[in-house]
mmCIF file of C-alpha atoms in Angstrom:
data_model
loop_
_atom_site.group_PDB
_atom_site.id
_atom_site.type_symbol
_atom_site.label_atom_id
_atom_site.label_comp_id
_atom_site.label_asym_id
_atom_site.label_seq_id
_atom_site.Cartn_x
_atom_site.Cartn_y
_atom_site.Cartn_z
ATOM 1 C CA UNK A 26 -9.811 -39.755 5.384
ATOM 2 C CA UNK A 27 -12.623 -37.709 3.830
ATOM 3 C CA UNK A 28 -13.169 -38.129 0.414
ATOM 4 C CA UNK A 29 -15.313 -36.277 -1.585
ATOM 5 C CA UNK A 30 -18.505 -37.214 -2.400
ATOM 6 C CA UNK A 31 -19.543 -38.377 -5.780
ATOM 7 C CA UNK A 32 -20.880 -34.975 -7.393
ATOM 8 C CA UNK A 33 -17.965 -33.266 -5.862
ATOM 9 C CA UNK A 34 -14.709 -32.701 -7.555
ATOM 10 C CA UNK A 35 -16.081 -32.828 -11.188
ATOM 11 C CA UNK A 36 -16.705 -29.108 -12.172
ATOM 12 C CA UNK A 37 -14.322 -27.912 -14.343
ATOM 13 C CA UNK A 38 -14.223 -24.491 -12.677
ATOM 14 C CA UNK A 39 -14.808 -23.567 -8.946
ATOM 15 C CA UNK A 40 -15.540 -20.561 -6.939
ATOM 16 C CA UNK A 41 -18.604 -18.753 -6.440
ATOM 17 C CA UNK A 42 -18.240 -16.853 -9.361
ATOM 18 C CA UNK A 43 -17.073 -19.139 -11.428
ATOM 19 C CA UNK A 44 -13.599 -18.038 -12.751
ATOM 20 C CA UNK A 45 -11.543 -20.523 -11.068
ATOM 21 C CA UNK A 46 -10.193 -23.681 -13.213
ATOM 22 C CA UNK A 47 -10.081 -26.942 -11.067
ATOM 23 C CA UNK A 48 -7.396 -28.545 -12.289
ATOM 24 C CA UNK A 49 -5.036 -25.104 -11.908
ATOM 25 C CA UNK A 50 -6.323 -24.440 -8.754
ATOM 26 C CA UNK A 51 -5.294 -27.933 -7.339
ATOM 27 C CA UNK A 52 -1.944 -27.884 -8.993
ATOM 28 C CA UNK A 53 -1.290 -24.135 -7.303
ATOM 29 C CA UNK A 54 -2.159 -26.321 -4.138
ATOM 30 C CA UNK A 55 -0.113 -29.024 -4.777
ATOM 31 C CA UNK A 56 3.060 -26.914 -5.909
ATOM 32 C CA UNK A 57 2.580 -24.902 -2.659
ATOM 33 C CA UNK A 58 2.386 -27.841 -0.556
ATOM 34 C CA UNK A 59 5.880 -28.987 -2.431
ATOM 35 C CA UNK A 60 7.997 -25.719 -1.720
ATOM 36 C CA UNK A 61 5.955 -25.997 1.859
ATOM 37 C CA UNK A 62 7.528 -29.497 2.583
ATOM 38 C CA UNK A 63 4.699 -31.222 3.299
ATOM 39 C CA UNK A 64 6.235 -33.796 0.800
ATOM 40 C CA UNK A 65 3.635 -36.716 1.385
ATOM 41 C CA UNK A 66 0.134 -34.313 1.828
ATOM 42 C CA UNK A 67 0.897 -33.418 -2.049
ATOM 43 C CA UNK A 68 1.221 -36.987 -3.077
ATOM 44 C CA UNK A 69 -1.622 -37.413 -1.887
ATOM 45 C CA UNK A 70 -3.575 -34.623 -3.226
ATOM 46 C CA UNK A 71 -2.078 -35.389 -6.791
ATOM 47 C CA UNK A 72 -3.211 -39.636 -5.989
ATOM 48 C CA UNK A 73 -6.736 -37.978 -4.003
ATOM 49 C CA UNK A 74 -7.592 -35.519 -6.794
ATOM 50 C CA UNK A 75 -6.358 -37.890 -10.167
ATOM 51 C CA UNK A 76 -4.584 -34.231 -11.008
ATOM 52 C CA UNK A 77 -0.786 -34.933 -10.993
ATOM 53 C CA UNK A 78 0.995 -31.897 -10.770
ATOM 54 C CA UNK A 79 3.096 -32.429 -14.378
ATOM 55 C CA UNK A 80 3.260 -35.094 -16.569
ATOM 56 C CA UNK A 81 5.345 -37.888 -16.842
ATOM 57 C CA UNK A 82 7.547 -36.302 -19.470
ATOM 58 C CA UNK A 83 8.100 -33.159 -16.917
ATOM 59 C CA UNK A 84 9.142 -35.198 -14.156
ATOM 60 C CA UNK A 85 11.391 -37.084 -16.130
ATOM 61 C CA UNK A 86 12.659 -34.269 -17.234
ATOM 62 C CA UNK A 87 13.084 -31.823 -13.690
ATOM 63 C CA UNK A 88 15.067 -35.782 -12.323
ATOM 64 C CA UNK A 89 17.323 -35.712 -15.287
ATOM 65 C CA UNK A 90 18.724 -31.853 -14.785
ATOM 66 C CA UNK A 91 18.733 -32.330 -11.362
ATOM 67 C CA UNK A 92 20.918 -35.835 -11.326
ATOM 68 C CA UNK A 93 22.825 -33.745 -14.545
ATOM 69 C CA UNK A 94 21.785 -35.898 -17.430
ATOM 70 C CA UNK A 95 22.120 -32.768 -19.267
ATOM 71 C CA UNK A 96 21.812 -34.432 -22.919
ATOM 72 C CA UNK A 97 18.778 -37.055 -21.435
ATOM 73 C CA UNK A 98 17.432 -32.948 -20.279
ATOM 74 C CA UNK A 99 18.069 -31.870 -23.944
ATOM 75 C CA UNK A 100 16.343 -34.596 -25.795
ATOM 76 C CA UNK A 101 13.586 -34.919 -22.631
ATOM 77 C CA UNK A 102 12.309 -31.177 -23.378
ATOM 78 C CA UNK A 103 12.460 -31.745 -26.951
ATOM 79 C CA UNK A 104 9.300 -34.196 -25.897
ATOM 80 C CA UNK A 105 7.556 -32.125 -23.476
ATOM 81 C CA UNK A 106 5.302 -31.185 -26.628
ATOM 82 C CA UNK A 107 6.077 -27.132 -26.727
ATOM 83 C CA UNK A 108 5.458 -25.693 -29.610
ATOM 84 C CA UNK A 109 7.279 -22.746 -29.933
ATOM 85 C CA UNK A 110 11.248 -23.271 -30.938
ATOM 86 C CA UNK A 111 11.884 -20.246 -29.393
ATOM 87 C CA UNK A 112 11.030 -21.653 -26.213
ATOM 88 C CA UNK A 113 13.050 -24.788 -26.598
ATOM 89 C CA UNK A 114 15.759 -23.528 -27.480
ATOM 90 C CA UNK A 115 15.803 -21.432 -24.472
ATOM 91 C CA UNK A 116 15.338 -23.495 -22.201
ATOM 92 C CA UNK A 117 18.424 -25.775 -23.519
ATOM 93 C CA UNK A 118 20.746 -23.581 -23.848
ATOM 94 C CA UNK A 119 19.693 -22.567 -19.904
ATOM 95 C CA UNK A 120 20.350 -26.520 -19.828
ATOM 96 C CA UNK A 121 23.976 -26.821 -21.219
ATOM 97 C CA UNK A 122 25.148 -23.178 -20.041
ATOM 98 C CA UNK A 123 24.559 -25.326 -17.036
ATOM 99 C CA UNK A 124 26.658 -28.130 -18.585
ATOM 100 C CA UNK A 125 29.372 -25.954 -19.756
ATOM 101 C CA UNK A 126 29.955 -24.173 -15.962
ATOM 102 C CA UNK A 127 29.644 -27.546 -14.083
ATOM 103 C CA UNK A 128 32.830 -28.835 -16.686
ATOM 104 C CA UNK A 129 34.768 -26.406 -16.445
ATOM 105 C CA UNK A 130 34.245 -26.508 -12.446
ATOM 106 C CA UNK A 131 35.735 -29.971 -12.488
ATOM 107 C CA UNK A 132 38.198 -28.561 -15.063
ATOM 108 C CA UNK A 133 37.138 -30.556 -18.102
ATOM 109 C CA UNK A 134 38.451 -27.812 -20.201
ATOM 110 C CA UNK A 135 38.295 -30.150 -23.295
ATOM 111 C CA UNK A 136 33.998 -31.463 -22.554
ATOM 112 C CA UNK A 137 33.342 -27.300 -21.826
ATOM 113 C CA UNK A 138 35.238 -26.557 -25.307
ATOM 114 C CA UNK A 139 32.842 -29.317 -27.128
ATOM 115 C CA UNK A 140 30.054 -28.554 -25.364
ATOM 116 C CA UNK A 141 29.949 -24.528 -26.418
ATOM 117 C CA UNK A 142 31.090 -25.064 -30.117
ATOM 118 C CA UNK A 143 29.049 -28.384 -31.001
ATOM 119 C CA UNK A 144 25.469 -28.210 -28.790
ATOM 120 C CA UNK A 145 25.097 -24.471 -27.300
ATOM 121 C CA UNK A 146 26.756 -22.094 -30.739
ATOM 122 C CA UNK A 147 24.566 -23.745 -32.954
ATOM 123 C CA UNK A 148 21.374 -23.009 -31.285
ATOM 124 C CA UNK A 149 21.822 -19.470 -32.322
ATOM 125 C CA UNK A 150 20.251 -17.650 -29.109
ATOM 126 C CA UNK A 151 21.652 -15.379 -26.713
ATOM 127 C CA UNK A 152 25.277 -14.656 -28.473
ATOM 128 C CA UNK A 153 26.277 -12.189 -26.407
ATOM 129 C CA UNK A 154 26.370 -14.837 -23.337
ATOM 130 C CA UNK A 155 27.988 -16.913 -25.889
ATOM 131 C CA UNK A 156 30.891 -14.867 -26.019
ATOM 132 C CA UNK A 157 30.915 -14.438 -22.329
ATOM 133 C CA UNK A 158 31.429 -18.441 -21.889
ATOM 134 C CA UNK A 159 33.854 -18.300 -24.551
ATOM 135 C CA UNK A 160 36.207 -15.906 -22.509
ATOM 136 C CA UNK A 161 35.653 -18.179 -19.217
ATOM 137 C CA UNK A 162 37.727 -20.818 -21.040
ATOM 138 C CA UNK A 163 40.536 -18.683 -21.649
ATOM 139 C CA UNK A 164 39.881 -16.933 -17.706
ATOM 140 C CA UNK A 165 41.500 -18.653 -14.639
ATOM 141 C CA UNK A 166 39.406 -20.833 -12.357
ATOM 142 C CA UNK A 167 38.795 -18.680 -9.542
ATOM 143 C CA UNK A 168 37.675 -15.227 -12.236
ATOM 144 C CA UNK A 169 34.915 -18.717 -13.448
ATOM 145 C CA UNK A 170 34.158 -19.237 -10.810
ATOM 146 C CA UNK A 171 33.985 -15.327 -9.558
ATOM 147 C CA UNK A 172 31.995 -13.838 -12.297
ATOM 148 C CA UNK A 173 29.619 -16.883 -12.222
ATOM 149 C CA UNK A 174 29.161 -16.648 -8.687
ATOM 150 C CA UNK A 175 25.755 -15.541 -9.238
ATOM 151 C CA UNK A 176 24.908 -19.003 -10.929
ATOM 152 C CA UNK A 177 25.239 -20.322 -8.033
ATOM 153 C CA UNK A 178 27.997 -23.202 -9.554
ATOM 154 C CA UNK A 179 29.613 -23.187 -6.614
ATOM 155 C CA UNK A 180 26.857 -24.628 -4.532
ATOM 156 C CA UNK A 181 24.850 -27.653 -3.848
ATOM 157 C CA UNK A 182 21.693 -26.232 -5.313
ATOM 158 C CA UNK A 183 22.892 -24.753 -8.679
ATOM 159 C CA UNK A 184 20.191 -27.232 -10.225
ATOM 160 C CA UNK A 185 17.382 -26.717 -8.709
ATOM 161 C CA UNK A 186 18.446 -22.625 -9.551
ATOM 162 C CA UNK A 187 18.533 -24.100 -13.052
ATOM 163 C CA UNK A 188 14.709 -25.159 -12.955
ATOM 164 C CA UNK A 189 14.220 -22.266 -11.629
ATOM 165 C CA UNK A 190 14.919 -20.695 -14.300
ATOM 166 C CA UNK A 191 13.922 -23.221 -16.315
ATOM 167 C CA UNK A 192 10.001 -22.665 -15.155
ATOM 168 C CA UNK A 193 10.433 -18.767 -16.008
ATOM 169 C CA UNK A 194 10.877 -19.740 -19.567
ATOM 170 C CA UNK A 195 8.507 -22.877 -19.983
ATOM 171 C CA UNK A 196 4.782 -21.685 -20.322
ATOM 172 C CA UNK A 197 3.569 -22.051 -16.991
ATOM 173 C CA UNK A 198 1.321 -25.288 -17.835
ATOM 174 C CA UNK A 199 3.956 -27.284 -18.516
ATOM 175 C CA UNK A 200 5.455 -26.481 -15.087
ATOM 176 C CA UNK A 201 4.157 -24.483 -12.397
ATOM 177 C CA UNK A 202 5.417 -20.938 -11.326
ATOM 178 C CA UNK A 203 7.455 -21.585 -8.136
ATOM 179 C CA UNK A 204 5.678 -19.555 -5.058
ATOM 180 C CA UNK A 205 2.625 -19.114 -7.687
ATOM 181 C CA UNK A 206 0.088 -19.298 -4.687
ATOM 182 C CA UNK A 207 1.920 -17.254 -2.516
ATOM 183 C CA UNK A 208 2.113 -14.818 -5.360
ATOM 184 C CA UNK A 209 -1.775 -14.850 -5.938
ATOM 185 C CA UNK A 210 -2.530 -14.004 -2.505
ATOM 186 C CA UNK A 211 0.090 -11.356 -2.021
ATOM 187 C CA UNK A 212 -1.468 -9.903 -4.845
ATOM 188 C CA UNK A 213 -5.175 -10.203 -3.109
ATOM 189 C CA UNK A 214 -3.855 -8.980 0.097
ATOM 190 C CA UNK A 215 -2.761 -5.626 -1.400
ATOM 191 C CA UNK A 216 -5.916 -5.026 -3.552
ATOM 192 C CA UNK A 217 -7.468 -5.115 -0.392
ATOM 193 C CA UNK A 218 -5.477 -2.838 1.702
ATOM 194 C CA UNK A 219 -5.117 -0.586 -1.649
ATOM 195 C CA UNK A 220 -8.913 -0.480 -1.472
ATOM 196 C CA UNK A 221 -8.658 0.253 2.158
ATOM 197 C CA UNK A 222 -9.922 3.797 2.542
ATOM 198 C CA UNK A 223 -9.278 4.200 5.868
ATOM 199 C CA UNK A 224 -5.938 2.200 6.354
ATOM 200 C CA UNK A 225 -4.117 2.642 9.634
ATOM 201 C CA UNK A 226 -2.903 -0.169 10.908
ATOM 202 C CA UNK A 227 1.016 -1.613 10.717
ATOM 203 C CA UNK A 228 -0.088 -5.415 11.474
ATOM 204 C CA UNK A 229 0.003 -8.181 8.832
ATOM 205 C CA UNK A 230 -3.356 -8.780 7.382
ATOM 206 C CA UNK A 231 -5.086 -11.866 8.282
ATOM 207 C CA UNK A 232 -6.324 -14.200 5.492
ATOM 208 C CA UNK A 233 -8.983 -15.527 7.888
ATOM 209 C CA UNK A 234 -11.258 -11.899 6.612
ATOM 210 C CA UNK A 235 -11.286 -9.583 4.200
ATOM 211 C CA UNK A 236 -8.811 -6.202 5.793
ATOM 212 C CA UNK A 237 -10.665 -3.242 6.705
ATOM 213 C CA UNK A 238 -10.534 0.047 8.520
ATOM 214 C CA UNK A 239 -12.785 1.595 10.305
ATOM 215 C CA UNK A 240 -12.864 5.169 11.175
ATOM 216 C CA UNK A 241 -12.798 4.646 14.620
ATOM 217 C CA UNK A 242 -9.303 3.556 13.659
ATOM 218 C CA UNK A 243 -8.078 7.096 12.411
ATOM 219 C CA UNK A 244 -6.781 9.559 15.852
ATOM 220 C CA UNK A 245 -9.598 11.564 16.215
ATOM 221 C CA UNK A 246 -8.566 12.858 19.739
ATOM 222 C CA UNK A 247 -5.499 15.978 20.734
ATOM 223 C CA UNK A 248 -3.048 15.228 23.030
ATOM 224 C CA UNK A 249 -0.694 18.264 22.358
ATOM 225 C CA UNK A 250 -0.931 21.218 21.159
ATOM 226 C CA UNK A 251 2.871 22.568 20.232
ATOM 227 C CA UNK A 252 2.631 26.363 20.727
ATOM 228 C CA UNK A 253 5.836 28.453 19.931
ATOM 229 C CA UNK A 254 5.963 30.156 16.467
ATOM 230 C CA UNK A 255 4.345 33.416 16.602
ATOM 231 C CA UNK A 256 2.645 32.973 13.005
ATOM 232 C CA UNK A 257 1.636 29.884 10.514
ATOM 233 C CA UNK A 258 3.293 26.733 10.312
ATOM 234 C CA UNK A 259 3.907 26.059 6.603
ATOM 235 C CA UNK A 260 5.648 22.710 7.006
ATOM 236 C CA UNK A 261 5.965 19.572 9.216
ATOM 237 C CA UNK A 262 8.548 16.602 8.679
ATOM 238 C CA UNK A 263 9.732 13.730 11.814
ATOM 239 C CA UNK A 264 13.815 12.839 11.589
ATOM 240 C CA UNK A 265 13.831 9.649 10.263
ATOM 241 C CA UNK A 266 14.315 7.304 13.694
ATOM 242 C CA UNK A 267 11.298 9.580 14.721
ATOM 243 C CA UNK A 268 12.784 10.914 17.542
ATOM 244 C CA UNK A 269 12.376 13.924 16.393
ATOM 245 C CA UNK A 270 9.758 16.817 15.086
ATOM 246 C CA UNK A 271 10.872 19.865 12.569
ATOM 247 C CA UNK A 272 8.087 22.704 12.172
ATOM 248 C CA UNK A 273 8.501 25.491 8.989
ATOM 249 C CA UNK A 274 6.681 28.591 9.578
ATOM 250 C CA UNK A 275 5.846 31.825 8.237
ATOM 251 C CA UNK A 276 7.610 33.602 11.055
ATOM 252 C CA UNK A 277 10.999 33.264 9.823
ATOM 253 C CA UNK A 278 12.072 29.918 12.350
ATOM 254 C CA UNK A 279 12.812 26.474 12.661
ATOM 255 C CA UNK A 280 12.147 24.686 15.802
ATOM 256 C CA UNK A 281 13.199 21.130 16.463
ATOM 257 C CA UNK A 282 10.643 19.475 18.894
ATOM 258 C CA UNK A 283 12.480 16.332 20.734
ATOM 259 C CA UNK A 284 9.846 13.538 21.217
ATOM 260 C CA UNK A 285 9.792 11.976 24.151
ATOM 261 C CA UNK A 286 9.741 8.248 25.050
ATOM 262 C CA UNK A 287 5.459 8.573 26.005
ATOM 263 C CA UNK A 288 5.941 10.384 22.892
ATOM 264 C CA UNK A 289 5.101 13.782 24.396
ATOM 265 C CA UNK A 290 7.035 16.569 22.614
ATOM 266 C CA UNK A 291 9.284 19.149 23.645
ATOM 267 C CA UNK A 292 11.191 22.182 22.034
ATOM 268 C CA UNK A 293 14.631 21.550 21.880
ATOM 269 C CA UNK A 294 16.097 24.279 19.592
ATOM 270 C CA UNK A 295 14.813 27.403 17.544
ATOM 271 C CA UNK A 296 16.951 28.364 14.596
ATOM 272 C CA UNK A 297 16.527 31.521 13.578
ATOM 273 C CA UNK A 298 18.332 32.802 10.697
ATOM 274 C CA UNK A 299 16.494 33.165 7.629
ATOM 275 C CA UNK A 300 15.324 36.681 5.801
ATOM 276 C CA UNK A 301 12.541 34.922 4.665
ATOM 277 C CA UNK A 302 9.606 32.635 5.901
ATOM 278 C CA UNK A 303 10.740 28.924 5.883
ATOM 279 C CA UNK A 304 9.194 26.972 3.055
ATOM 280 C CA UNK A 305 10.599 23.110 4.050
ATOM 281 C CA UNK A 306 12.805 21.219 5.729
ATOM 282 C CA UNK A 307 14.649 18.133 5.375
ATOM 283 C CA UNK A 308 16.510 15.397 7.162
ATOM 284 C CA UNK A 309 20.103 13.910 6.858
ATOM 285 C CA UNK A 310 19.618 10.188 6.910
ATOM 286 C CA UNK A 311 21.059 9.800 10.359
ATOM 287 C CA UNK A 312 19.457 12.713 11.738
ATOM 288 C CA UNK A 313 22.297 14.188 12.576
ATOM 289 C CA UNK A 314 21.775 17.343 10.600
ATOM 290 C CA UNK A 315 18.884 19.703 9.482
ATOM 291 C CA UNK A 316 18.162 21.007 6.193
ATOM 292 C CA UNK A 317 15.725 24.689 6.333
ATOM 293 C CA UNK A 318 14.676 25.935 2.576
ATOM 294 C CA UNK A 319 13.760 29.861 2.921
ATOM 295 C CA UNK A 320 10.999 31.553 0.273
ATOM 296 C CA UNK A 321 13.645 32.784 -2.530
ATOM 297 C CA UNK A 322 16.403 32.679 -0.443
ATOM 298 C CA UNK A 323 19.397 30.133 0.755
ATOM 299 C CA UNK A 324 19.192 26.977 2.586
ATOM 300 C CA UNK A 325 20.769 26.863 5.313
ATOM 301 C CA UNK A 326 22.290 23.905 7.567
ATOM 302 C CA UNK A 327 21.652 23.000 10.795
ATOM 303 C CA UNK A 328 23.521 20.986 13.779
ATOM 304 C CA UNK A 329 20.270 19.388 15.318
ATOM 305 C CA UNK A 330 22.772 18.112 18.617
ATOM 306 C CA UNK A 331 24.160 22.316 18.925
ATOM 307 C CA UNK A 332 21.268 24.316 17.135
ATOM 308 C CA UNK A 333 24.306 25.775 15.266
ATOM 309 C CA UNK A 334 24.275 27.048 11.840
ATOM 310 C CA UNK A 335 26.828 24.988 9.843
ATOM 311 C CA UNK A 336 26.450 25.941 6.311
ATOM 312 C CA UNK A 337 24.484 28.502 4.167
ATOM 313 C CA UNK A 338 24.319 27.461 0.465
ATOM 314 C CA UNK A 339 23.714 30.661 -1.532
ATOM 315 C CA UNK A 340 21.081 30.993 -4.455
ATOM 316 C CA UNK A 341 22.900 30.807 -7.853
#
């Protein structure tokens, strides 16, 4: 395995612009490796870089949470070195809430009551939630599990979900947030796409090169000219499925065009009924009906298949 040269790996900042902190960069890569299931690779990166993902205290804390050693986890939480007491209380609340719910799930009602009265309530946080937890004690077990299924207490992954919630509360320098590297990459790709003046691609963006759409990718050749209206066309809209195109005109008509499999359009219906120019149209979600709006007059609802006017909505 390649080892860094003596002159390498010592910089505090990395990258051509010197704005990326090396230890943070390594940690989020390590976190990504573990999240992707590359346990050995993550461990090797920690060893080779000398930068651990979490401190020994945090690793102990995580293990205690996953093992359900709630009391020990609360003690360790206070030894992590958090300066904000509100953060400590919020994290402790999440841990003790999970303890409470698991006690209820295991039919240890008295244990749950003791936890609520002597551990959760004295924290003095999230009083509304405390009242909800109190209500669980007098509810039937099935009602409790149904009401709190969103927490995943019936799942073997409930404690993993608890860790994810704790990561949202604790500072990122204590516990690296889940999927942080993925979020950063997605942000970068989004910025590239939004900065692309001629964006015209439905393909996924590549990580290998910066995204760029050239003018040559824009449609520039006329494929078909639709000639049926007798005056200006004021509005166009494809159906949700893309199988139809509706055109509204100053000639007081609306035309429904059918899109063939090869992309060619054919006239399906000419909708006549408005006394004034048609300003716009709107498709129903299932594309079975079409609304047409005349200028300062009625709205008509049409059946797309038959071309029949189903209803006329008068002005108030």
